[in-house]
N, CA and C atoms as an extended XYZ file, in Angstrom:
543
Properties=species:S:1:pos:R:3:atomname:S:1:resname:S:1:resid:I:1 pbc="F F F"
N         0.834       -1.142       -0.256 N   MET     1
C        -0.181        0.052       -0.075 CA  MET     1
C         1.072        1.261        0.071 C   MET     1
N         0.707        1.987       -1.156 N   LEU     2
C         1.511        3.257       -0.906 CA  LEU     2
C         0.702        4.550       -0.387 C   LEU     2
N         1.491        5.366        0.396 N   ILE     3
C         0.620        6.479        1.180 CA  ILE     3
C         2.054        7.552        0.894 C   ILE     3
N         1.333        8.522        0.158 N   TRP     4
C         1.765       10.211        0.049 CA  TRP     4
C         1.712       10.958        1.379 C   TRP     4
N         2.868       11.362        1.986 N   ARG     5
C         2.851       12.300        3.202 CA  ARG     5
C         3.573       13.398        2.848 C   ARG     5
N         3.210       14.442        2.277 N   GLY     6
C         3.862       15.414        1.617 CA  GLY     6
C         4.686       15.280        0.421 C   GLY     6
N         6.219       15.279        0.648 N   ASP     7
C         7.123       14.734       -0.418 CA  ASP     7
C         7.566       13.514       -0.426 C   ASP     7
N         6.778       12.807        0.704 N   PHE     8
C         7.370       11.391        0.709 CA  PHE     8
C         6.639       10.243        0.770 C   PHE     8
N         7.277        9.222       -0.171 N   LEU     9
C         6.195        8.143       -0.352 CA  LEU     9
C         6.326        6.956        0.627 C   LEU     9
N         5.512        6.452        1.061 N   PHE    10
C         5.749        5.464        1.929 CA  PHE    10
C         5.194        4.066        1.673 C   PHE    10
N         6.036        3.112        1.693 N   ILE    11
C         5.180        1.912        1.258 CA  ILE    11
C         5.310        0.967        2.702 C   ILE    11
N         3.464        1.001        3.001 N   ASN    12
C         3.198        0.095        4.072 CA  ASN    12
C         2.808       -1.235        3.702 C   ASN    12
N         4.015       -2.414        3.859 N   THR    13
C         3.903       -3.683        3.618 CA  THR    13
C         3.339       -4.410        4.717 C   THR    13
N         3.467       -3.826        5.993 N   LEU    14
C         3.171       -4.332        7.463 CA  LEU    14
C         1.645       -4.824        7.316 C   LEU    14
N         0.614       -4.201        6.925 N   LYS    15
C        -0.732       -4.395        6.834 CA  LYS    15
C        -0.697       -5.953        5.879 C   LYS    15
N        -0.214       -5.569        4.898 N   ARG    16
C        -0.542       -6.340        3.693 CA  ARG    16
C        -0.148       -8.236        4.050 C   ARG    16
N         1.129       -7.995        4.961 N   ARG    17
C         1.704       -9.112        5.532 CA  ARG    17
C         0.968       -9.891        6.460 C   ARG    17
N         0.133       -8.940        7.781 N   ASN    18
C        -0.981       -9.632        8.728 CA  ASN    18
C        -1.882       -9.816        8.316 C   ASN    18
N        -2.594       -9.411        6.972 N   LYS    19
C        -3.994       -9.649        6.397 CA  LYS    19
C        -3.881      -10.883        5.995 C   LYS    19
N        -4.642      -11.728        6.281 N   VAL    20
C        -4.784      -13.505        5.694 CA  VAL    20
C        -6.194      -13.163        4.643 C   VAL    20
N        -6.102      -13.768        3.775 N   SER    21
C        -7.430      -13.768        3.177 CA  SER    21
C        -8.647      -14.825        4.079 C   SER    21
N        -9.809      -14.221        3.448 N   ALA    22
C       -10.771      -15.265        4.267 CA  ALA    22
C       -10.572      -16.284        3.444 C   ALA    22
N       -10.691      -16.373        1.816 N   ASN    23
C       -10.380      -17.861        1.327 CA  ASN    23
C        -9.296      -18.696        2.246 C   ASN    23
N        -8.184      -18.336        2.405 N   GLN    24
C        -7.273      -18.997        2.792 CA  GLN    24
C        -7.699      -19.528        4.729 C   GLN    24
N        -8.308      -18.900        5.328 N   GLU    25
C        -8.798      -19.076        6.573 CA  GLU    25
C        -9.983      -20.096        6.426 C   GLU    25
N       -10.697      -20.122        5.290 N   LEU    26
C       -11.439      -21.493        5.121 CA  LEU    26
C       -11.041      -22.865        4.725 C   LEU    26
N        -9.912      -22.523        3.902 N   LYS    27
C        -9.327      -23.511        3.649 CA  LYS    27
C        -8.378      -24.256        4.478 C   LYS    27
N        -8.176      -23.531        5.825 N   LYS    28
C        -7.319      -23.803        6.843 CA  LYS    28
C        -8.362      -24.735        7.732 C   LYS    28
N        -9.569      -24.120        7.546 N   LYS    29
C       -10.868      -24.455        8.684 CA  LYS    29
C       -11.375      -25.933        7.826 C   LYS    29
N       -11.265      -25.928        6.579 N   VAL    30
C       -11.470      -27.467        5.794 CA  VAL    30
C       -10.364      -28.878        6.112 C   VAL    30
N        -9.175      -27.673        6.384 N   VAL    31
C        -8.124      -29.014        6.466 CA  VAL    31
C        -8.275      -29.369        7.970 C   VAL    31
N        -8.662      -28.566        8.523 N   ALA    32
C        -8.837      -28.847       10.377 CA  ALA    32
C       -10.052      -29.767       10.523 C   ALA    32
N       -11.037      -29.810        9.787 N   GLU    33
C       -12.078      -30.476        9.861 CA  GLU    33
C       -11.686      -31.859        9.158 C   GLU    33
N       -11.017      -32.214        8.011 N   LEU    34
C       -10.866      -33.221        7.575 CA  LEU    34
C        -9.983      -34.224        8.384 C   LEU    34
N        -8.902      -33.404        8.712 N   LYS    35
C        -7.646      -33.668        9.833 CA  LYS    35
C        -8.682      -34.978       11.105 C   LYS    35
N        -9.349      -33.927       11.421 N   GLU    36
C       -10.268      -34.446       13.065 CA  GLU    36
C       -11.135      -35.670       12.233 C   GLU    36
N       -11.635      -35.656       11.261 N   GLU    37
C       -12.885      -36.645       10.837 CA  GLU    37
C       -11.830      -37.860       10.483 C   GLU    37
N       -10.510      -37.573        9.771 N   PHE    38
C        -9.903      -38.833        9.591 CA  PHE    38
C        -9.179      -39.554       10.714 C   PHE    38
N        -8.835      -38.515       11.749 N   ALA    39
C        -8.313      -39.278       12.885 CA  ALA    39
C        -9.415      -40.051       13.464 C   ALA    39
N       -10.609      -39.698       13.239 N   ASN    40
C       -11.714      -40.536       13.933 CA  ASN    40
C       -12.292      -41.598       12.973 C   ASN    40
N       -11.653      -41.687       12.014 N   ALA    41
C       -12.075      -43.048       11.288 CA  ALA    41
C       -11.424      -44.231       11.065 C   ALA    41
N       -11.983      -45.401       11.031 N   LYS    42
C       -11.035      -46.605       11.180 CA  LYS    42
C       -10.664      -46.564        9.677 C   LYS    42
N       -11.204      -46.503        8.882 N   SER    43
C       -11.413      -46.588        7.333 CA  SER    43
C       -11.284      -45.396        6.212 C   SER    43
N       -10.394      -44.985        5.631 N   ILE    44
C       -10.733      -43.954        4.376 CA  ILE    44
C       -10.155      -44.349        3.051 C   ILE    44
N       -11.105      -44.195        2.064 N   ILE    45
C       -10.507      -44.757        1.073 CA  ILE    45
C       -11.016      -43.545        0.096 C   ILE    45
N       -10.040      -43.590       -0.804 N   PHE    46
C        -9.586      -42.038       -1.826 CA  PHE    46
C       -10.137      -42.805       -3.240 C   PHE    46
N       -10.827      -41.991       -3.864 N   VAL    47
C       -11.398      -42.539       -4.998 CA  VAL    47
C       -11.379      -41.516       -6.132 C   VAL    47
N       -11.170      -41.883       -7.394 N   ASP    48
C       -11.335      -41.076       -8.690 CA  ASP    48
C       -12.566      -41.128       -9.090 C   ASP    48
N       -13.579      -40.032       -9.007 N   TYR    49
C       -14.759      -40.265       -9.504 CA  TYR    49
C       -15.287      -39.607      -10.989 C   TYR    49
N       -14.063      -39.635      -11.751 N   ARG    50
C       -14.076      -39.041      -12.902 CA  ARG    50
C       -15.359      -39.604      -13.747 C   ARG    50
N       -15.810      -39.381      -14.498 N   GLY    51
C       -17.081      -39.725      -15.526 CA  GLY    51
C       -18.510      -40.112      -15.296 C   GLY    51
N       -18.453      -39.687      -13.885 N   ILE    52
C       -20.236      -40.242      -13.231 CA  ILE    52
C       -20.967      -38.698      -13.565 C   ILE    52
N       -22.132      -39.044      -13.780 N   ASN    53
C       -23.258      -37.852      -13.972 CA  ASN    53
C       -23.696      -37.479      -12.512 C   ASN    53
N       -24.589      -36.521      -12.777 N   VAL    54
C       -25.280      -35.880      -11.320 CA  VAL    54
C       -26.350      -37.303      -10.904 C   VAL    54
N       -27.003      -37.694      -11.636 N   SER    55
C       -27.867      -38.675      -10.899 CA  SER    55
C       -26.622      -40.170      -10.268 C   SER    55
N       -25.956      -40.386      -11.093 N   GLU    56
C       -25.030      -41.682      -10.309 CA  GLU    56
C       -24.257      -41.016       -9.329 C   GLU    56
N       -23.999      -39.725       -9.275 N   ASP    57
C       -23.415      -39.440       -7.878 CA  ASP    57
C       -24.250      -39.557       -6.820 C   ASP    57
N       -25.392      -38.975       -7.308 N   THR    58
C       -26.767      -38.616       -6.046 CA  THR    58
C       -26.657      -40.059       -5.493 C   THR    58
N       -26.965      -41.079       -6.321 N   ALA    59
C       -27.188      -42.795       -6.021 CA  ALA    59
C       -26.156      -43.197       -5.092 C   ALA    59
N       -24.862      -42.781       -5.399 N   LEU    60
C       -23.521      -43.257       -4.669 CA  LEU    60
C       -23.605      -42.684       -3.670 C   LEU    60
N       -24.031      -41.364       -3.285 N   ARG    61
C       -24.051      -40.392       -2.074 CA  ARG    61
C       -24.892      -41.336       -1.247 C   ARG    61
N       -26.331      -41.595       -1.671 N   ARG    62
C       -27.609      -42.692       -1.038 CA  ARG    62
C       -26.854      -43.621       -0.398 C   ARG    62
N       -26.091      -44.392       -1.210 N   ASP    63
C       -25.608      -45.728       -0.871 CA  ASP    63
C       -24.456      -45.548        0.394 C   ASP    63
N       -23.987      -44.328        0.226 N   PHE    64
C       -22.443      -44.262        1.531 CA  PHE    64
C       -23.502      -43.930        2.525 C   PHE    64
N       -24.429      -43.131        2.288 N   ARG    65
C       -25.308      -42.484        3.495 CA  ARG    65
C       -25.906      -43.792        4.177 C   ARG    65
N       -26.664      -44.670        3.716 N   ASN    66
C       -27.119      -45.692        4.021 CA  ASN    66
C       -26.131      -46.767        4.882 C   ASN    66
N       -25.109      -46.632        4.339 N   ALA    67
C       -24.169      -47.360        5.089 CA  ALA    67
C       -23.365      -46.934        6.333 C   ALA    67
N       -23.731      -45.675        6.726 N   ASN    68
C       -23.044      -44.833        7.507 CA  ASN    68
C       -21.586      -44.267        7.398 C   ASN    68
N       -21.463      -44.207        5.991 N   VAL    69
C       -20.414      -43.851        5.326 CA  VAL    69
C       -20.506      -41.958        4.924 C   VAL    69
N       -19.186      -41.429        5.307 N   THR    70
C       -19.509      -40.046        4.778 CA  THR    70
C       -18.600      -39.856        3.639 C   THR    70
N       -18.956      -39.266        3.019 N   TYR    71
C       -18.569      -39.293        1.257 CA  TYR    71
C       -18.277      -37.559        1.183 C   TYR    71
N       -16.944      -37.206        0.334 N   LYS    72
C       -17.056      -35.468        0.204 CA  LYS    72
C       -16.157      -35.181       -0.945 C   LYS    72
N       -16.109      -34.528       -1.730 N   VAL    73
C       -15.399      -34.261       -2.672 CA  VAL    73
C       -14.321      -33.175       -2.212 C   VAL    73
N       -13.055      -33.275       -2.355 N   CYS    74
C       -12.420      -32.252       -1.567 CA  CYS    74
C       -11.336      -32.034       -2.845 C   CYS    74
N       -10.608      -30.943       -2.583 N   LYS    75
C        -9.350      -30.415       -3.425 CA  LYS    75
C        -8.008      -31.459       -2.787 C   LYS    75
N        -7.518      -31.649       -4.009 N   ASN    76
C        -6.412      -32.576       -3.517 CA  ASN    76
C        -5.114      -32.178       -2.550 C   ASN    76
N        -5.434      -30.328       -2.708 N   ASN    77
C        -4.204      -30.060       -2.045 CA  ASN    77
C        -4.515      -30.246       -0.385 C   ASN    77
N        -6.049      -29.895        0.050 N   LEU    78
C        -6.283      -29.601        1.046 CA  LEU    78
C        -6.395      -31.227        1.728 C   LEU    78
N        -6.877      -32.478        0.941 N   LEU    79
C        -6.210      -33.528        1.451 CA  LEU    79
C        -4.965      -34.091        1.973 C   LEU    79
N        -4.317      -33.485        0.754 N   LYS    80
C        -2.605      -33.783        1.144 CA  LYS    80
C        -2.246      -33.171        2.417 C   LYS    80
N        -2.698      -31.955        2.780 N   LEU    81
C        -2.483      -31.324        3.718 CA  LEU    81
C        -2.838      -31.619        4.920 C   LEU    81
N        -4.133      -32.489        4.925 N   ALA    82
C        -4.702      -33.068        6.163 CA  ALA    82
C        -4.033      -34.380        6.558 C   ALA    82
N        -3.661      -34.935        5.386 N   LEU    83
C        -3.092      -36.167        5.731 CA  LEU    83
C        -1.581      -36.022        6.403 C   LEU    83
N        -1.097      -35.113        5.809 N   GLN    84
C         0.457      -34.459        6.721 CA  GLN    84
C         0.282      -34.140        7.625 C   GLN    84
N        -0.458      -33.428        7.939 N   GLU    85
C        -0.995      -32.654        9.374 CA  GLU    85
C        -1.124      -34.133       10.602 C   GLU    85
N        -1.476      -35.082       10.082 N   LEU    86
C        -1.894      -36.421       10.668 CA  LEU    86
C        -0.811      -37.297       10.914 C   LEU    86
N         0.272      -37.093       10.272 N   GLY    87
C         1.543      -37.992       10.126 CA  GLY    87
C         1.660      -38.679        9.139 C   GLY    87
N         0.589      -39.280        8.163 N   VAL    88
C         0.513      -40.179        7.571 CA  VAL    88
C         1.770      -40.234        6.506 C   VAL    88
N         2.524      -41.345        6.595 N   THR    89
C         3.327      -41.387        5.554 CA  THR    89
C         3.487      -42.294        4.353 C   THR    89
N         4.242      -42.360        3.111 N   GLY    90
C         4.173      -43.142        2.191 CA  GLY    90
C         3.095      -42.711        0.999 C   GLY    90
N         2.652      -41.427        1.285 N   ILE    91
C         1.863      -40.660        0.156 CA  ILE    91
C         2.991      -40.337       -0.914 C   ILE    91
N         2.408      -40.811       -2.277 N   GLU    92
C         3.193      -40.306       -3.400 CA  GLU    92
C         2.333      -39.328       -4.107 C   GLU    92
N         3.230      -37.920       -4.511 N   PRO    93
C         2.433      -37.582       -5.382 CA  PRO    93
C         1.354      -37.358       -6.696 C   PRO    93
N         1.641      -39.056       -7.078 N   THR    94
C         0.931      -39.039       -8.206 CA  THR    94
C        -0.336      -40.000       -7.710 C   THR    94
N        -0.576      -40.274       -6.149 N   MET    95
C        -1.609      -41.051       -5.872 CA  MET    95
C        -2.833      -39.949       -5.720 C   MET    95
N        -2.803      -38.248       -6.005 N   PHE    96
C        -3.484      -37.740       -6.013 CA  PHE    96
C        -3.863      -36.925       -7.495 C   PHE    96
N        -3.278      -37.694       -8.631 N   ASP    97
C        -3.588      -37.197       -9.964 CA  ASP    97
C        -5.121      -37.061      -10.502 C   ASP    97
N        -5.756      -36.399      -10.898 N   GLY    98
C        -7.355      -36.464      -11.586 CA  GLY    98
C        -8.314      -35.673      -10.194 C   GLY    98
N        -9.349      -36.191      -10.360 N   THR    99
C       -10.151      -35.851       -9.594 CA  THR    99
C       -10.051      -37.059       -7.968 C   THR    99
N       -10.480      -36.100       -6.833 N   THR   100
C       -10.285      -37.098       -5.833 CA  THR   100
C       -11.413      -36.926       -4.893 C   THR   100
N       -12.349      -37.991       -4.746 N   ALA   101
C       -13.461      -37.859       -3.738 CA  ALA   101
C       -12.595      -38.682       -2.551 C   ALA   101
N       -13.163      -38.887       -1.117 N   VAL   102
C       -13.141      -39.621        0.241 CA  VAL   102
C       -14.248      -39.981        0.682 C   VAL   102
N       -13.991      -41.042        1.085 N   ALA   103
C       -14.987      -41.828        1.820 CA  ALA   103
C       -14.625      -42.577        3.087 C   ALA   103
N       -15.194      -42.271        4.072 N   PHE   104
C       -14.694      -42.680        5.400 CA  PHE   104
C       -15.782      -43.020        6.477 C   PHE   104
N       -15.247      -43.945        7.179 N   SER   105
C       -16.503      -44.484        8.061 CA  SER   105
C       -15.528      -45.004        9.567 C   SER   105
N       -16.459      -45.491       10.536 N   GLN   106
C       -16.018      -46.330       11.607 CA  GLN   106
C       -16.028      -47.777       11.224 C   GLN   106
N       -16.647      -48.229       10.220 N   ASP   107
C       -16.611      -49.325        9.822 CA  ASP   107
C       -15.381      -50.051        8.859 C   ASP   107
N       -14.462      -50.746        9.275 N   GLU   108
C       -13.214      -50.687        8.272 CA  GLU   108
C       -13.768      -51.292        6.831 C   GLU   108
N       -14.652      -51.729        6.771 N   VAL   109
C       -14.744      -52.404        5.374 CA  VAL   109
C       -15.888      -51.470        4.542 C   VAL   109
N       -16.887      -51.065        5.041 N   ALA   110
C       -18.160      -50.456        4.569 CA  ALA   110
C       -17.531      -49.505        3.451 C   ALA   110
N       -16.767      -48.405        3.351 N   PRO   111
C       -16.307      -47.785        2.316 CA  PRO   111
C       -15.988      -48.381        1.095 C   PRO   111
N       -14.803      -49.366        1.192 N   ALA   112
C       -14.319      -49.884        0.761 CA  ALA   112
C       -15.698      -50.755       -0.473 C   ALA   112
N       -16.237      -51.474        0.512 N   ARG   113
C       -17.534      -52.349       -0.201 CA  ARG   113
C       -18.603      -51.613       -1.154 C   ARG   113
N       -18.821      -50.256       -0.462 N   VAL   114
C       -20.033      -49.282       -1.129 CA  VAL   114
C       -19.581      -48.968       -2.155 C   VAL   114
N       -18.134      -48.570       -2.383 N   PHE   115
C       -17.507      -47.954       -3.573 CA  PHE   115
C       -17.108      -49.026       -4.253 C   PHE   115
N       -16.637      -49.962       -4.502 N   CYS   116
C       -16.412      -51.304       -5.127 CA  CYS   116
C       -17.755      -51.686       -5.837 C   CYS   116
N       -18.845      -51.757       -4.928 N   LYS   117
C       -19.869      -52.006       -5.697 CA  LYS   117
C       -20.386      -51.255       -6.835 C   LYS   117
N       -20.351      -49.780       -6.367 N   ALA   118
C       -20.929      -48.782       -7.491 CA  ALA   118
C       -19.792      -48.995       -8.351 C   ALA   118
N       -18.805      -49.076       -8.140 N   SER   119
C       -17.398      -48.641       -9.434 CA  SER   119
C       -18.125      -49.960      -10.302 C   SER   119
N       -18.065      -51.151       -9.669 N   LYS   120
C       -18.360      -52.422      -10.581 CA  LYS   120
C       -19.565      -51.944      -11.710 C   LYS   120
N       -20.626      -51.586      -10.483 N   ASP   121
C       -21.898      -51.248      -11.809 CA  ASP   121
C       -21.993      -50.350      -12.806 C   ASP   121
N       -21.303      -48.888      -12.293 N   LEU   122
C       -21.407      -48.075      -13.249 CA  LEU   122
C       -20.117      -48.197      -14.368 C   LEU   122
N       -18.965      -48.757      -13.701 N   ASN   123
C       -17.711      -49.014      -14.610 CA  ASN   123
C       -17.152      -47.768      -15.339 C   ASN   123
N       -17.055      -46.545      -14.166 N   LYS   124
C       -16.336      -45.374      -14.718 CA  LYS   124
C       -15.400      -44.841      -13.693 C   LYS   124
N       -15.629      -45.354      -12.435 N   MET   125
C       -14.760      -44.905      -11.262 CA  MET   125
C       -13.463      -45.829      -10.811 C   MET   125
N       -12.653      -45.530      -10.103 N   GLY   126
C       -11.798      -46.279       -9.729 CA  GLY   126
C       -10.934      -45.699       -8.386 C   GLY   126
N       -10.617      -46.888       -7.488 N   VAL   127
C       -10.012      -46.511       -6.209 CA  VAL   127
C        -8.484      -46.228       -6.564 C   VAL   127
N        -8.056      -45.351       -5.708 N   LYS   128
C        -6.765      -44.941       -6.097 CA  LYS   128
C        -6.003      -45.224       -4.695 C   LYS   128
N        -6.500      -45.427       -3.462 N   PHE   129
C        -5.694      -45.898       -2.298 CA  PHE   129
C        -6.513      -45.886       -1.058 C   PHE   129
N        -6.137      -46.278        0.036 N   GLY   130
C        -6.874      -46.062        0.996 CA  GLY   130
C        -6.096      -46.574        2.410 C   GLY   130
N        -6.636      -45.958        3.445 N   ILE   131
C        -5.952      -45.974        4.881 CA  ILE   131
C        -6.786      -46.436        5.724 C   ILE   131
N        -6.475      -47.739        6.115 N   VAL   132
C        -7.372      -48.592        7.348 CA  VAL   132
C        -6.614      -48.956        8.349 C   VAL   132
N        -7.041      -48.345        9.508 N   ASP   133
C        -6.433      -48.786       11.007 CA  ASP   133
C        -4.823      -48.251       10.796 C   ASP   133
N        -5.081      -47.110       10.315 N   GLY   134
C        -3.337      -46.225       10.015 CA  GLY   134
C        -2.449      -47.110        9.185 C   GLY   134
N        -2.946      -48.136        8.186 N   LYS   135
C        -2.073      -48.516        7.365 CA  LYS   135
C        -2.504      -48.218        6.087 C   LYS   135
N        -1.431      -47.624        4.872 N   LEU   136
C        -1.550      -47.446        3.848 CA  LEU   136
C        -1.870      -48.261        3.130 C   LEU   136
N        -2.672      -48.719        2.129 N   MET   137
C        -3.203      -49.443        1.380 CA  MET   137
C        -3.359      -49.283       -0.131 C   MET   137
N        -2.760      -49.970       -0.782 N   ASN   138
C        -3.087      -49.787       -2.339 CA  ASN   138
C        -4.254      -50.547       -2.994 C   ASN   138
N        -4.401      -49.768       -4.372 N   LYS   139
C        -5.890      -50.219       -4.842 CA  LYS   139
C        -5.957      -51.938       -4.692 C   LYS   139
N        -5.274      -52.588       -5.207 N   ALA   140
C        -5.502      -54.222       -4.920 CA  ALA   140
C        -5.963      -54.320       -3.665 C   ALA   140
N        -5.362      -53.968       -2.535 N   GLU   141
C        -5.793      -54.305       -0.929 CA  GLU   141
C        -7.141      -53.704       -1.066 C   GLU   141
N        -7.180      -52.412       -1.151 N   VAL   142
C        -8.794      -52.069       -1.025 CA  VAL   142
C        -9.840      -52.789       -1.486 C   VAL   142
N        -9.395      -53.301       -2.717 N   GLU   143
C       -10.672      -54.239       -3.558 CA  GLU   143
C       -10.817      -55.486       -3.038 C   GLU   143
N        -9.364      -55.709       -2.486 N   ALA   144
C        -9.800      -57.301       -1.429 CA  ALA   144
C       -10.421      -57.043       -0.171 C   ALA   144
N       -10.251      -55.806        0.263 N   LEU   145
C       -10.687      -55.737        1.296 CA  LEU   145
C       -12.482      -55.637        1.248 C   LEU   145
N       -12.851      -54.981        0.262 N   ALA   146
C       -14.237      -55.023       -0.298 CA  ALA   146
C       -15.141      -56.058       -0.553 C   ALA   146
N       -13.941      -57.190       -0.497 N   LYS   147
C       -14.917      -58.600       -0.780 CA  LYS   147
C       -15.040      -59.204        0.731 C   LYS   147
N       -14.572      -58.726        1.432 N   ILE   148
C       -14.959      -59.515        3.015 CA  ILE   148
C       -16.692      -59.187        3.146 C   ILE   148
N       -17.020      -60.668        3.514 N   PRO   149
C       -18.677      -60.175        4.059 CA  PRO   149
C       -18.798      -59.305        5.314 C   PRO   149
N       -19.647      -58.958        5.112 N   SER   150
C       -20.047      -58.035        6.471 CA  SER   150
C       -20.031      -58.688        7.897 C   SER   150
N       -20.095      -58.063        8.954 N   LYS   151
C       -19.978      -58.516       10.101 CA  LYS   151
C       -21.210      -59.813       10.342 C   LYS   151
N       -22.280      -59.233       10.154 N   GLU   152
C       -23.685      -60.282       10.170 CA  GLU   152
C       -23.415      -61.346        9.683 C   GLU   152
N       -22.885      -61.617        8.399 N   VAL   153
C       -22.890      -62.509        7.353 CA  VAL   153
C       -21.608      -63.337        8.370 C   VAL   153
N       -20.696      -62.905        8.910 N   LEU   154
C       -19.854      -63.410        9.549 CA  LEU   154
C       -20.339      -64.228       10.476 C   LEU   154
N       -20.842      -63.747       11.553 N   ILE   155
C       -21.547      -64.233       12.637 CA  ILE   155
C       -22.355      -65.189       12.171 C   ILE   155
N       -23.201      -64.975       10.842 N   ALA   156
C       -24.035      -66.310       10.691 CA  ALA   156
C       -23.291      -67.693       10.279 C   ALA   156
N       -22.167      -67.381        9.298 N   MET   157
C       -21.046      -68.682        9.271 CA  MET   157
C       -20.585      -69.152       10.490 C   MET   157
N       -20.044      -68.336       11.334 N   LEU   158
C       -19.373      -68.776       12.293 CA  LEU   158
C       -20.723      -69.707       13.120 C   LEU   158
N       -21.807      -69.230       13.230 N   LEU   159
C       -23.055      -69.902       14.004 CA  LEU   159
C       -23.349      -71.265       13.490 C   LEU   159
N       -23.126      -70.800       11.885 N   GLY   160
C       -23.545      -72.482       10.924 CA  GLY   160
C       -22.277      -73.506       11.372 C   GLY   160
N       -21.014      -73.001       11.617 N   GLN   161
C       -20.093      -73.861       11.736 CA  GLN   161
C       -20.046      -74.293       13.045 C   GLN   161
N       -20.578      -73.755       13.945 N   LEU   162
C       -20.550      -73.948       15.210 CA  LEU   162
C       -21.911      -75.258       15.355 C   LEU   162
N       -22.823      -74.819       14.904 N   GLN   163
C       -23.974      -76.081       14.958 CA  GLN   163
C       -23.795      -77.237       14.249 C   GLN   163
N       -23.035      -77.001       13.117 N   ALA   164
C       -22.698      -78.104       12.353 CA  ALA   164
C       -22.573      -79.296       13.190 C   ALA   164
N       -21.634      -79.359       14.016 N   PRO   165
C       -21.377      -80.762       14.772 CA  PRO   165
C       -22.606      -81.197       15.926 C   PRO   165
N       -23.039      -80.480       16.200 N   ILE   166
C       -24.217      -80.497       17.316 CA  ILE   166
C       -25.220      -81.455       16.460 C   ILE   166
N       -25.822      -80.746       15.239 N   SER   167
C       -27.070      -80.690       14.266 CA  SER   167
C       -26.286      -82.362       14.016 C   SER   167
N       -25.206      -82.813       13.399 N   ALA   168
C       -25.072      -84.284       13.048 CA  ALA   168
C       -24.832      -85.302       14.179 C   ALA   168
N       -24.533      -84.490       15.030 N   PHE   169
C       -24.828      -85.671       16.351 CA  PHE   169
C       -26.254      -85.968       16.740 C   PHE   169
N       -27.170      -84.798       16.575 N   ALA   170
C       -28.364      -85.355       16.886 CA  ALA   170
C       -29.351      -85.893       15.843 C   ALA   170
N       -28.729      -85.881       14.565 N   ARG   171
C       -29.306      -86.587       13.661 CA  ARG   171
C       -28.705      -88.143       13.431 C   ARG   171
N       -27.552      -88.223       14.072 N   ALA   172
C       -26.944      -89.940       14.499 CA  ALA   172
C       -27.955      -90.478       15.416 C   ALA   172
N       -28.062      -89.540       16.478 N   LEU   173
C       -28.953      -90.340       17.930 CA  LEU   173
C       -30.417      -90.247       16.759 C   LEU   173
N       -31.061      -89.569       16.462 N   ASN   174
C       -32.318      -89.873       15.738 CA  ASN   174
C       -32.334      -91.061       14.840 C   ASN   174
N       -31.404      -91.146       14.149 N   GLN   175
C       -31.073      -92.943       13.414 CA  GLN   175
C       -31.271      -93.974       14.445 C   GLN   175
N       -30.468      -93.821       15.276 N   ILE   176
C       -30.451      -94.806       16.355 CA  ILE   176
C       -31.656      -95.179       17.131 C   ILE   176
N       -32.175      -93.984       17.261 N   ALA   177
C       -33.506      -94.264       17.636 CA  ALA   177
C       -34.593      -94.899       16.818 C   ALA   177
N       -34.470      -94.421       15.664 N   GLU   178
C       -35.427      -94.754       14.657 CA  GLU   178
C       -35.272      -96.491       14.616 C   GLU   178
N       -33.444      -96.948       14.610 N   LYS   179
C       -33.481      -98.363       14.240 CA  LYS   179
C       -33.624      -99.427       15.323 C   LYS   179
N       -33.721      -98.681       16.491 N   GLN   180
C       -34.124      -99.593       18.065 CA  GLN   180
C       -35.747      -99.559       17.895 C   GLN   180
N       -36.624      -99.033       17.154 N   ASN   181
C       -38.116      -98.708       17.284 CA  ASN   181
C       -38.437      -99.669       15.968 C   ASN   181
């Protein structure tokens, strides 16, 4: 800022240095929110959403919401800053090429499962990488994670395995009882 006082020209740079733009403050707030949400999430999946239209994106958001997964589209630089502030290592610059959306949840498997199902149905999007319980995972590992059955299905499978010997024993006793009659 230039200030004329009599015959002298003063350059006031002090005000310019202390002034922080509202946009920069907003970005800092977004990074802080992302950092907090990522710290509380057990699973974070980064995806390339390029090629989907509004109706497909709306359906994808509905599927994420039904699975209690948060889905956001963010600028790559803000995502990088949030991950750096969390202390995540192993992030390469090429991991954030193109458009990036992020899905995260308290469930380790839900974000990967919902996105991989939608990706398979639409055949337009792709997984970039993920972070599950603090471990950086590549695309193949995230897709393998998506194939793990849900907790309810795993419990049902376990109960079926536990009941199998008991039901076989009951059938054997029933056959013995039939022979004796």
